[in-house]
PDB file of C-alpha atoms in Angstrom:
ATOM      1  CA  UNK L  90     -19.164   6.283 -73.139  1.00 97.00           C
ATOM      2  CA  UNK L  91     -19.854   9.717 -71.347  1.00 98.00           C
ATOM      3  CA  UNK L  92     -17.538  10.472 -68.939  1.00 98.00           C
ATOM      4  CA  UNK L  93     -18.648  12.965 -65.971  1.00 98.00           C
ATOM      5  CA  UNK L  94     -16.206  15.696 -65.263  1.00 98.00           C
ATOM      6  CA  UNK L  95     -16.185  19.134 -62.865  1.00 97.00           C
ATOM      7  CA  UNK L  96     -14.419  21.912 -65.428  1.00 96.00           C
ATOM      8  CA  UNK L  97     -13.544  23.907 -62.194  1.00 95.00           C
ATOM      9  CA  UNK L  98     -10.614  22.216 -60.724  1.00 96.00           C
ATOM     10  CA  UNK L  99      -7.356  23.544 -63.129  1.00 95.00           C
ATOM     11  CA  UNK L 100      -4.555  21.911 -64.343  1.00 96.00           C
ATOM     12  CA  UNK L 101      -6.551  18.600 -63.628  1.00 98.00           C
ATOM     13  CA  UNK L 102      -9.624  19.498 -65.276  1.00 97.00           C
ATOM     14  CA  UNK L 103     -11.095  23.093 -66.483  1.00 97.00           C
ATOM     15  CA  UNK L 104     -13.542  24.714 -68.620  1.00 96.00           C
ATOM     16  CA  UNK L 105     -11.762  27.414 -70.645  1.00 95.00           C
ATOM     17  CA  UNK L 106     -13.593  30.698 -71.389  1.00 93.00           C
ATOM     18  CA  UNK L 107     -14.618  29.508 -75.236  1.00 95.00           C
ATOM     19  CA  UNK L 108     -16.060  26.043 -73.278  1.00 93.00           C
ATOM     20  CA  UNK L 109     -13.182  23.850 -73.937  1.00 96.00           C
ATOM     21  CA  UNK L 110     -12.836  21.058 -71.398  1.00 98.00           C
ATOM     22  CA  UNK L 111      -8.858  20.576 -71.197  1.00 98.00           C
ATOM     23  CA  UNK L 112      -6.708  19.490 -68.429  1.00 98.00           C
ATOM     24  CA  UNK L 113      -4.642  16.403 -67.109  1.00 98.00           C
ATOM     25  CA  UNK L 114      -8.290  14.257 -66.089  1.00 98.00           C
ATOM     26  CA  UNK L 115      -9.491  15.168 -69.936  1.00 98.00           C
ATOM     27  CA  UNK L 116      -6.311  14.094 -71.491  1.00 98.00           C
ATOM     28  CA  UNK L 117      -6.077  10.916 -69.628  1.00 98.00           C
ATOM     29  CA  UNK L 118      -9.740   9.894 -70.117  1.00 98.00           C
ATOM     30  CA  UNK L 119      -9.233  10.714 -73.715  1.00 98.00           C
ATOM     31  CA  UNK L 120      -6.093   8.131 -73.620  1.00 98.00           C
ATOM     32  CA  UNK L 121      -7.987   5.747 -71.431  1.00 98.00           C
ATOM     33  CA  UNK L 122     -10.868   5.601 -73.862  1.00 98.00           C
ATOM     34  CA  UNK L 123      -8.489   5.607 -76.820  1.00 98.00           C
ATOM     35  CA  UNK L 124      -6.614   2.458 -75.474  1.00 98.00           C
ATOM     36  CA  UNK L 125     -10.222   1.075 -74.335  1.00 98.00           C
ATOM     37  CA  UNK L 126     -11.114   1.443 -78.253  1.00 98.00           C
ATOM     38  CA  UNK L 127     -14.529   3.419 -77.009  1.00 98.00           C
ATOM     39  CA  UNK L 128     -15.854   6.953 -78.224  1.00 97.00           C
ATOM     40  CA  UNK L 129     -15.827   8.966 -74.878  1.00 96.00           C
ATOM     41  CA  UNK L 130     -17.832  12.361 -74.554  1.00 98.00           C
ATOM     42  CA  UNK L 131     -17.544  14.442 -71.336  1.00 98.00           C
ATOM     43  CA  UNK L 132     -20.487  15.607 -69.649  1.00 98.00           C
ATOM     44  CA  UNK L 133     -19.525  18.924 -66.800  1.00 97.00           C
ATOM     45  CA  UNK L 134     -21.792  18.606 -63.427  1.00 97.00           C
ATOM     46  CA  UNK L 135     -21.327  20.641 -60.303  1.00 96.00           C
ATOM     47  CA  UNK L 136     -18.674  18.791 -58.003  1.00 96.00           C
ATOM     48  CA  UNK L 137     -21.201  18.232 -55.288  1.00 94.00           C
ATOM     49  CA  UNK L 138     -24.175  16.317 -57.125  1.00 97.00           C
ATOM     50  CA  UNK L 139     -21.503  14.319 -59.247  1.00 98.00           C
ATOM     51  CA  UNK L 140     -22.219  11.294 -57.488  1.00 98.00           C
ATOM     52  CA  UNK L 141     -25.701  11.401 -57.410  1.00 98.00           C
ATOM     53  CA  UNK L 142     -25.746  12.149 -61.304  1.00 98.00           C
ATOM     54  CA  UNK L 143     -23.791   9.122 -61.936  1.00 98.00           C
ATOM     55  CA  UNK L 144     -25.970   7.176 -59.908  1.00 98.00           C
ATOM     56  CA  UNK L 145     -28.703   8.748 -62.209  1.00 98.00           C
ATOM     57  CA  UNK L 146     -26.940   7.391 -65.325  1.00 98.00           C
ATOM     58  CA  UNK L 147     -25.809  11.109 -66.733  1.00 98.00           C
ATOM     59  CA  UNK L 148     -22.685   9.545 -67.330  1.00 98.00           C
ATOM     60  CA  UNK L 149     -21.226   6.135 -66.983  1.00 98.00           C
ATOM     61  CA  UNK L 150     -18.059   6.878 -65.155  1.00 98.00           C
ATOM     62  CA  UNK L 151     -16.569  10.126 -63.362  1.00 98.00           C
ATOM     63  CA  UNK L 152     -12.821  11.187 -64.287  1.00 98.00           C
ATOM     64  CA  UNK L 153     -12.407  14.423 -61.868  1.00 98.00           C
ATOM     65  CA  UNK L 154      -9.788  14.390 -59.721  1.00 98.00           C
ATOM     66  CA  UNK L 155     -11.697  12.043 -57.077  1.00 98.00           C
ATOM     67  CA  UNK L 156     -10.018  10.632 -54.003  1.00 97.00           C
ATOM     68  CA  UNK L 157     -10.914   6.651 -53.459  1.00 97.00           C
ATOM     69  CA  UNK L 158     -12.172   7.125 -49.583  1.00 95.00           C
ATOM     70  CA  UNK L 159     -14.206   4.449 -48.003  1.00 93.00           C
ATOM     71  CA  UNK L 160     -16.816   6.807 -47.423  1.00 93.00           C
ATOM     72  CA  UNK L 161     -17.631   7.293 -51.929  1.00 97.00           C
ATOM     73  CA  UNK L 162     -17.015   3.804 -52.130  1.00 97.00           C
ATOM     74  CA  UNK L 163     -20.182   2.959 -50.351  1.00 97.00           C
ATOM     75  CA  UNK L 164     -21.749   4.599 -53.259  1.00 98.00           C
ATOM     76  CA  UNK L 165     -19.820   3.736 -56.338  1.00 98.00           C
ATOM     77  CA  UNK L 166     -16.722   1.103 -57.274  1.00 98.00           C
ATOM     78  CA  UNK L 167     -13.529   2.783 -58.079  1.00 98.00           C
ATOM     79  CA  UNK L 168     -10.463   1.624 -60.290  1.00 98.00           C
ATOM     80  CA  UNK L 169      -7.156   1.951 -59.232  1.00 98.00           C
ATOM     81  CA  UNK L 170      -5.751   5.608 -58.437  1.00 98.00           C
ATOM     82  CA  UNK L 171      -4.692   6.659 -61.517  1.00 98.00           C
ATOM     83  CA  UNK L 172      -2.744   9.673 -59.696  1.00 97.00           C
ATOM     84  CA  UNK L 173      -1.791  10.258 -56.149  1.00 96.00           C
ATOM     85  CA  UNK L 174      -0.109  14.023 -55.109  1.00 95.00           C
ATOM     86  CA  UNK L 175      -0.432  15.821 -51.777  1.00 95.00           C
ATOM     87  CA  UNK L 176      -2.354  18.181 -49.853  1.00 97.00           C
ATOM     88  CA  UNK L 177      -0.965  21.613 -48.788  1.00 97.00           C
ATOM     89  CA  UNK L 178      -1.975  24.691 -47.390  1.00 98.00           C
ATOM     90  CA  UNK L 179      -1.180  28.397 -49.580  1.00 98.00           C
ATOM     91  CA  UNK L 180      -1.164  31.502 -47.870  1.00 98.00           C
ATOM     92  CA  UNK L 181      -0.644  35.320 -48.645  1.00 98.00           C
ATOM     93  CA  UNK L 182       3.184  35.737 -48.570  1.00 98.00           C
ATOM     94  CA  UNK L 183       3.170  37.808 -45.877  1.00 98.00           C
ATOM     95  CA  UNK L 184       1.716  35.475 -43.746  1.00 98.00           C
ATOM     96  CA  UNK L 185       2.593  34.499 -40.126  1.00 97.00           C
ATOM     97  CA  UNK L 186       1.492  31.262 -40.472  1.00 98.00           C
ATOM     98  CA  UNK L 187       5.031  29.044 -40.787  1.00 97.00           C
ATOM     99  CA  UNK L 188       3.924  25.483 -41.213  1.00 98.00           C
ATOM    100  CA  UNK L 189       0.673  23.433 -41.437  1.00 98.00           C
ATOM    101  CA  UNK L 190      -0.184  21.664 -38.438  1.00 98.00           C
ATOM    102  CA  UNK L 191      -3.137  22.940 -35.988  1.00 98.00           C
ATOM    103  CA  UNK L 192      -1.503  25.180 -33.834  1.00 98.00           C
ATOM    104  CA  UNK L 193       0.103  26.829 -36.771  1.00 98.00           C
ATOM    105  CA  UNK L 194      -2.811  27.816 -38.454  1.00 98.00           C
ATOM    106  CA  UNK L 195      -5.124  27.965 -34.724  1.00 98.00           C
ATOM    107  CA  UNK L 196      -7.565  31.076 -34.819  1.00 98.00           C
ATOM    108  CA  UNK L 197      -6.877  31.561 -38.772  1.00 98.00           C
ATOM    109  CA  UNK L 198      -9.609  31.527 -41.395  1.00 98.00           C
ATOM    110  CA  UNK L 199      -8.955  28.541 -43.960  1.00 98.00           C
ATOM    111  CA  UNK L 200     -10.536  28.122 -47.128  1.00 98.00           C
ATOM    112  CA  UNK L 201     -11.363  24.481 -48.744  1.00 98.00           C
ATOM    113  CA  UNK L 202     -13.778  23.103 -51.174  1.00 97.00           C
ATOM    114  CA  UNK L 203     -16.831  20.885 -50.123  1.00 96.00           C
ATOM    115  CA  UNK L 204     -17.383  17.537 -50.299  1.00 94.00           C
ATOM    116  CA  UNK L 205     -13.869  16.705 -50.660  1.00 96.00           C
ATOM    117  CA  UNK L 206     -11.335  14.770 -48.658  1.00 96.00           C
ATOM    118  CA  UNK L 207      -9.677  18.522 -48.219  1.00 97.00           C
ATOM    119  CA  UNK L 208     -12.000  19.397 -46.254  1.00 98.00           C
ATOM    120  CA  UNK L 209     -13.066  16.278 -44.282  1.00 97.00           C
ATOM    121  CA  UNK L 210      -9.060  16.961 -42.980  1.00 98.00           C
ATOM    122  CA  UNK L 211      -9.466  20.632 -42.305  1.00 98.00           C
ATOM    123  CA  UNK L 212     -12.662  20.069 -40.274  1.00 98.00           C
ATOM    124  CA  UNK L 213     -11.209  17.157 -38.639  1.00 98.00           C
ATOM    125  CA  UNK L 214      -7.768  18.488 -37.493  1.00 98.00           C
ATOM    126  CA  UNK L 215      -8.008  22.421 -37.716  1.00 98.00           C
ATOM    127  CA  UNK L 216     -10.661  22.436 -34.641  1.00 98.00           C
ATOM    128  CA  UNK L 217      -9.445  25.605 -33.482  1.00 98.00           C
ATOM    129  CA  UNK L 218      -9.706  27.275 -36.843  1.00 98.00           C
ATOM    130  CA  UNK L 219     -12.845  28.550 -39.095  1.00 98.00           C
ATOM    131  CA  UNK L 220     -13.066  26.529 -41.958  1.00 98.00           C
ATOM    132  CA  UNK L 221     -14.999  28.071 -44.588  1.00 98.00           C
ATOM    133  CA  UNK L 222     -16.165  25.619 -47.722  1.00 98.00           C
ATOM    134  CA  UNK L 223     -16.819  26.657 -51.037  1.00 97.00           C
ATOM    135  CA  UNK L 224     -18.000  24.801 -53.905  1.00 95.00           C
ATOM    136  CA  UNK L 225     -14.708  24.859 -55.930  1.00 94.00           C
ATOM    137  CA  UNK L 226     -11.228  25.982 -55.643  1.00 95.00           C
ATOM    138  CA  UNK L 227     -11.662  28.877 -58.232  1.00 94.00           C
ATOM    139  CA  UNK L 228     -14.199  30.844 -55.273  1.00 96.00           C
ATOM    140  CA  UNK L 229     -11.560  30.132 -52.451  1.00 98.00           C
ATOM    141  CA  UNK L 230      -8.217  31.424 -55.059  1.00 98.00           C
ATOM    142  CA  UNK L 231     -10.173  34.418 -55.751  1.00 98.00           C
ATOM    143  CA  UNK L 232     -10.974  35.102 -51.659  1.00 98.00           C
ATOM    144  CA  UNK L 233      -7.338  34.371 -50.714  1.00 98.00           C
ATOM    145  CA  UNK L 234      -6.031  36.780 -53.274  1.00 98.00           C
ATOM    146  CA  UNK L 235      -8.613  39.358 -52.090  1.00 97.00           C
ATOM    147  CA  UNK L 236      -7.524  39.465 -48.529  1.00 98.00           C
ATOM    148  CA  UNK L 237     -10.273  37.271 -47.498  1.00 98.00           C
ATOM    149  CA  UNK L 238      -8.896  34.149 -46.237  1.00 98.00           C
ATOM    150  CA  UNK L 239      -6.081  34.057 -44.010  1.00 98.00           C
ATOM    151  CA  UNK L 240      -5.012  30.853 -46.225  1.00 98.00           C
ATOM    152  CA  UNK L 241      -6.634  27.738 -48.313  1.00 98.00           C
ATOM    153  CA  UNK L 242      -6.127  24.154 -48.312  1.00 98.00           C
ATOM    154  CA  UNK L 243      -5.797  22.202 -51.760  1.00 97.00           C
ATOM    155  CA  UNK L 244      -4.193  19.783 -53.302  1.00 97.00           C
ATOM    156  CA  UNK L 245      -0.325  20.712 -54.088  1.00 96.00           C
ATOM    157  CA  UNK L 246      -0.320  20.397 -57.545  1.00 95.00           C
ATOM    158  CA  UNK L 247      -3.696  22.354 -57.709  1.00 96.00           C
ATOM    159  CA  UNK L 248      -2.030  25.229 -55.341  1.00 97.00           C
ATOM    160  CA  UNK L 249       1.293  24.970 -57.362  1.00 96.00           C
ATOM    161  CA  UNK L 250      -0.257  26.016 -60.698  1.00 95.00           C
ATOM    162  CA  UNK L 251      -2.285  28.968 -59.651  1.00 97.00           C
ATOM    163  CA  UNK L 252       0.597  30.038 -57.176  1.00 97.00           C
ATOM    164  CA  UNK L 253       2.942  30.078 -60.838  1.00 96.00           C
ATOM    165  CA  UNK L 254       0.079  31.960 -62.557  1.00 96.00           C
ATOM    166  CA  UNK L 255      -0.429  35.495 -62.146  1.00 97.00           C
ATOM    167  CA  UNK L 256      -3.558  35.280 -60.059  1.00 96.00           C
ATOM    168  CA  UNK L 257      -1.122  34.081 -57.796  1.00 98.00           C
ATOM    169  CA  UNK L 258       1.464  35.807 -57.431  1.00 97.00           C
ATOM    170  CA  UNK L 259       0.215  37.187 -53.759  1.00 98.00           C
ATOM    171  CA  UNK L 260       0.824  33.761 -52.316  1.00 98.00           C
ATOM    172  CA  UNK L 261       3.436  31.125 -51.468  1.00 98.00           C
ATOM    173  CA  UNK L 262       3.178  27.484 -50.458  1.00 98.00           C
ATOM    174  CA  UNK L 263       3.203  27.161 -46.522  1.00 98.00           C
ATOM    175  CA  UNK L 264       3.935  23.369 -46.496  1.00 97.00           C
ATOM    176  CA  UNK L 265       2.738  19.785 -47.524  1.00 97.00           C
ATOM    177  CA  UNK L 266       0.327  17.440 -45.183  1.00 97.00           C
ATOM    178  CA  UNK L 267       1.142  14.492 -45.171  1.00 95.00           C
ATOM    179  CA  UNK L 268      -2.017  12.376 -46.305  1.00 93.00           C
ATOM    180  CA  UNK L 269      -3.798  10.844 -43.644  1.00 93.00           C
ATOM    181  CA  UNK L 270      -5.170   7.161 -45.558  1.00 90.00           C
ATOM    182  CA  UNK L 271      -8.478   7.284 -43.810  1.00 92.00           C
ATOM    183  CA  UNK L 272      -9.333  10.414 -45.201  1.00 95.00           C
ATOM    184  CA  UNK L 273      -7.431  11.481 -48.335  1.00 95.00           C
ATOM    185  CA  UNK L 274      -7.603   7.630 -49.477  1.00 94.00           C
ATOM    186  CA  UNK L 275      -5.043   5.910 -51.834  1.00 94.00           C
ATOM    187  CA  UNK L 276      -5.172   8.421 -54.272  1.00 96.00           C
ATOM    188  CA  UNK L 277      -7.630   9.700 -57.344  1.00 98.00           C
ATOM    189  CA  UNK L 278      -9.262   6.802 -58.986  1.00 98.00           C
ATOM    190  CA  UNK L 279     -12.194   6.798 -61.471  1.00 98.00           C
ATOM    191  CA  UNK L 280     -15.921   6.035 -60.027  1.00 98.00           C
ATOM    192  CA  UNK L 281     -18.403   4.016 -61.910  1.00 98.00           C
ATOM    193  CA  UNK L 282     -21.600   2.749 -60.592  1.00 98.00           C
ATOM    194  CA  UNK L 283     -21.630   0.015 -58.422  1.00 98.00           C
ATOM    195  CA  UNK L 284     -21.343  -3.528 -59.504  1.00 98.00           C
ATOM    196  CA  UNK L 285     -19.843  -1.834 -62.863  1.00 98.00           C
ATOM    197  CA  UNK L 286     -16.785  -4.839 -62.181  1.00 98.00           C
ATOM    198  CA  UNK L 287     -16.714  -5.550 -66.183  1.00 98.00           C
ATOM    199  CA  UNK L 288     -15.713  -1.785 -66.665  1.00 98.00           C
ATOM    200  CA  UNK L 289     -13.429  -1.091 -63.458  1.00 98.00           C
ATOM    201  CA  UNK L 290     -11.389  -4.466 -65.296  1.00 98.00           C
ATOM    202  CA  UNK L 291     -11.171  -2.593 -68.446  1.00 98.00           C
ATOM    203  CA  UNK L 292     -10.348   0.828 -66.897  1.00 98.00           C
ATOM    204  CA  UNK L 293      -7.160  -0.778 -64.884  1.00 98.00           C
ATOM    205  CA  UNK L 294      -6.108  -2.393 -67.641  1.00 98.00           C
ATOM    206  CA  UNK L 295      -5.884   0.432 -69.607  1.00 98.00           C
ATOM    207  CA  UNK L 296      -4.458   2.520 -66.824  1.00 98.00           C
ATOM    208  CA  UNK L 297      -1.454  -0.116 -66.449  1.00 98.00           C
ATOM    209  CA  UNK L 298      -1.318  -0.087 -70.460  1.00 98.00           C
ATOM    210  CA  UNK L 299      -0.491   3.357 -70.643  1.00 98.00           C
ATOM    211  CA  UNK L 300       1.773   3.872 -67.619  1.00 97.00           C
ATOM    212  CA  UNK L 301       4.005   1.121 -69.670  1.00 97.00           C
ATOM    213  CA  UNK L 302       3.782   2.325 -73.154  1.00 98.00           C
ATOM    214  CA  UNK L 303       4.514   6.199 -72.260  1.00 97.00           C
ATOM    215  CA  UNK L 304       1.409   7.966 -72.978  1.00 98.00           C
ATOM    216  CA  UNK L 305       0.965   8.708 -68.811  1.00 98.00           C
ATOM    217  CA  UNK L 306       4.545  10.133 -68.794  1.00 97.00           C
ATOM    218  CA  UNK L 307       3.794  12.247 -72.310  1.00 98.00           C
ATOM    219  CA  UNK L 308       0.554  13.644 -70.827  1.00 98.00           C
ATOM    220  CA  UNK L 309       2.082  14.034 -66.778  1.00 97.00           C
ATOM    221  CA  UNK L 310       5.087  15.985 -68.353  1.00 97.00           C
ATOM    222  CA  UNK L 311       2.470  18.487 -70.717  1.00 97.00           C
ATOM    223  CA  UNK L 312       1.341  19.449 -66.830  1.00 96.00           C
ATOM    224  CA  UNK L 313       3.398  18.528 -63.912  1.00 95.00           C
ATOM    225  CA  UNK L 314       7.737  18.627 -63.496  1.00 90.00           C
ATOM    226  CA  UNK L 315       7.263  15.570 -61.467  1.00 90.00           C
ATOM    227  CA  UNK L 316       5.485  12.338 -61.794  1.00 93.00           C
ATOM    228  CA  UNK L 317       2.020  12.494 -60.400  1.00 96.00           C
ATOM    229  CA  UNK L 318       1.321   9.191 -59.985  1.00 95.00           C
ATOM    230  CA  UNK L 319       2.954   8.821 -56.658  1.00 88.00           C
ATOM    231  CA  UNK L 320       4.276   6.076 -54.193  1.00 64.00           C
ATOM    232  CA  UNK L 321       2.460   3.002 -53.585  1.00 48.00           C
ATOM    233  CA  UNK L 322      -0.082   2.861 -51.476  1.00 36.00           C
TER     234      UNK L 322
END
């Protein structure tokens, strides 16, 4: 089975310089497809044309980080989330901006990737701020460290890592948003093409399989201090 992945979206999934896919999205899709009892092989593709390349039949299913929204599942059939963490909003640390609601961050420069549920949010609810997209958090990091962005909008683990990481060590965390359902969705499930049904089954099953037997834990605590795999709902 070839499994369709981004490689630009660190710790969930990343291309390292010698072209080694690791990550939490690699290492559960390798569990997944090791309690599925298939051979999986990942195939990288640019976050925006993902969709349309599964579609194509590049790969059979996409494991990258990809929020369940009503809008995507017009256009492919998702499992169940398999993880579910927060947005939030990183900023230079001497920033004036003190929280993350509109006014807060009214007349400031915010940078968010494209095409995801980030920036649906941003666009939606910072109306009074210029919301610049990019095509994957890596471009945005960089600008924000530069002095280019007055802050970025991500999700927290995402923002976490890098702030920990000595790229980041010119920014803090301004806050959390809380999700919004309609937009951010349930959480980050795994897209097939539609009327896959047989292999959405198989994909649950095995998510379920190893959230009992301890592989999810083993694999959320190489990454993450917390568990990932969030609330219901």
């Amino acid at each position: 089975m070839k499994i369709g992945t981004e490689g630009a979206y660190p710790p969930f999934n990343n291309l390292t310089a010698d072209g080694q896919l690791v990550g939490f999205d690699i290492d559960i899709a390798n569990a997944l497809c090791a309690e599925m009892k298939v051979t999986c092989e990942f195939v990288t593709q640019d976050w925006d044309g993902i969709i349309p390349a599964l579609q194509a039949g590049k790969f059979d299913a996409i494991i990258a980080s990809m929020s369940i929204t009503p809008e995507r599942a017009e256009k492919v059939d998702f499992t169940n989330k398999y993880y579910n963490t927060p947005p939030a909003v990183a900023a230079p640390k001497d920033t004036t901006i003190a929280g993350v609601s509109k006014a807060d961050l009214a007349g400031k420069t915010l940078g968010v990737a494209t095409s995801t549920t980030h920036y649906n949010y941003a666009e939606k609810t910072y109306t009074d701020s210029t919301i610049k997209g990019y095509p994957s958090s890596k471009e945005f990091l960089l600008d924000l460290a530069n002095g280019r962005l007055d802050a970025v909008s991500d999700d927290i683990s995402v923002l976490e890592g890098w702030l920990a990481s000595p790229d980041g060590a010119c920014c803090k965390l301004v806050g959390a948003i809380t999700p919004v359902v309609e937009i951010h969705g349930p959480g980050a499930g795994i897209a097939v093409r539609k009327g896959e049904t047989d292999l959405v089954n198989k994909f649950n099953a095995a998510i379920d399989a190893i959230r009992a037997n301890g592989k999810y834990k083993e694999i959320n605590d190489k990454y993450f201090k917390y568990d990932v795999y969030g609330g219901e709902g």
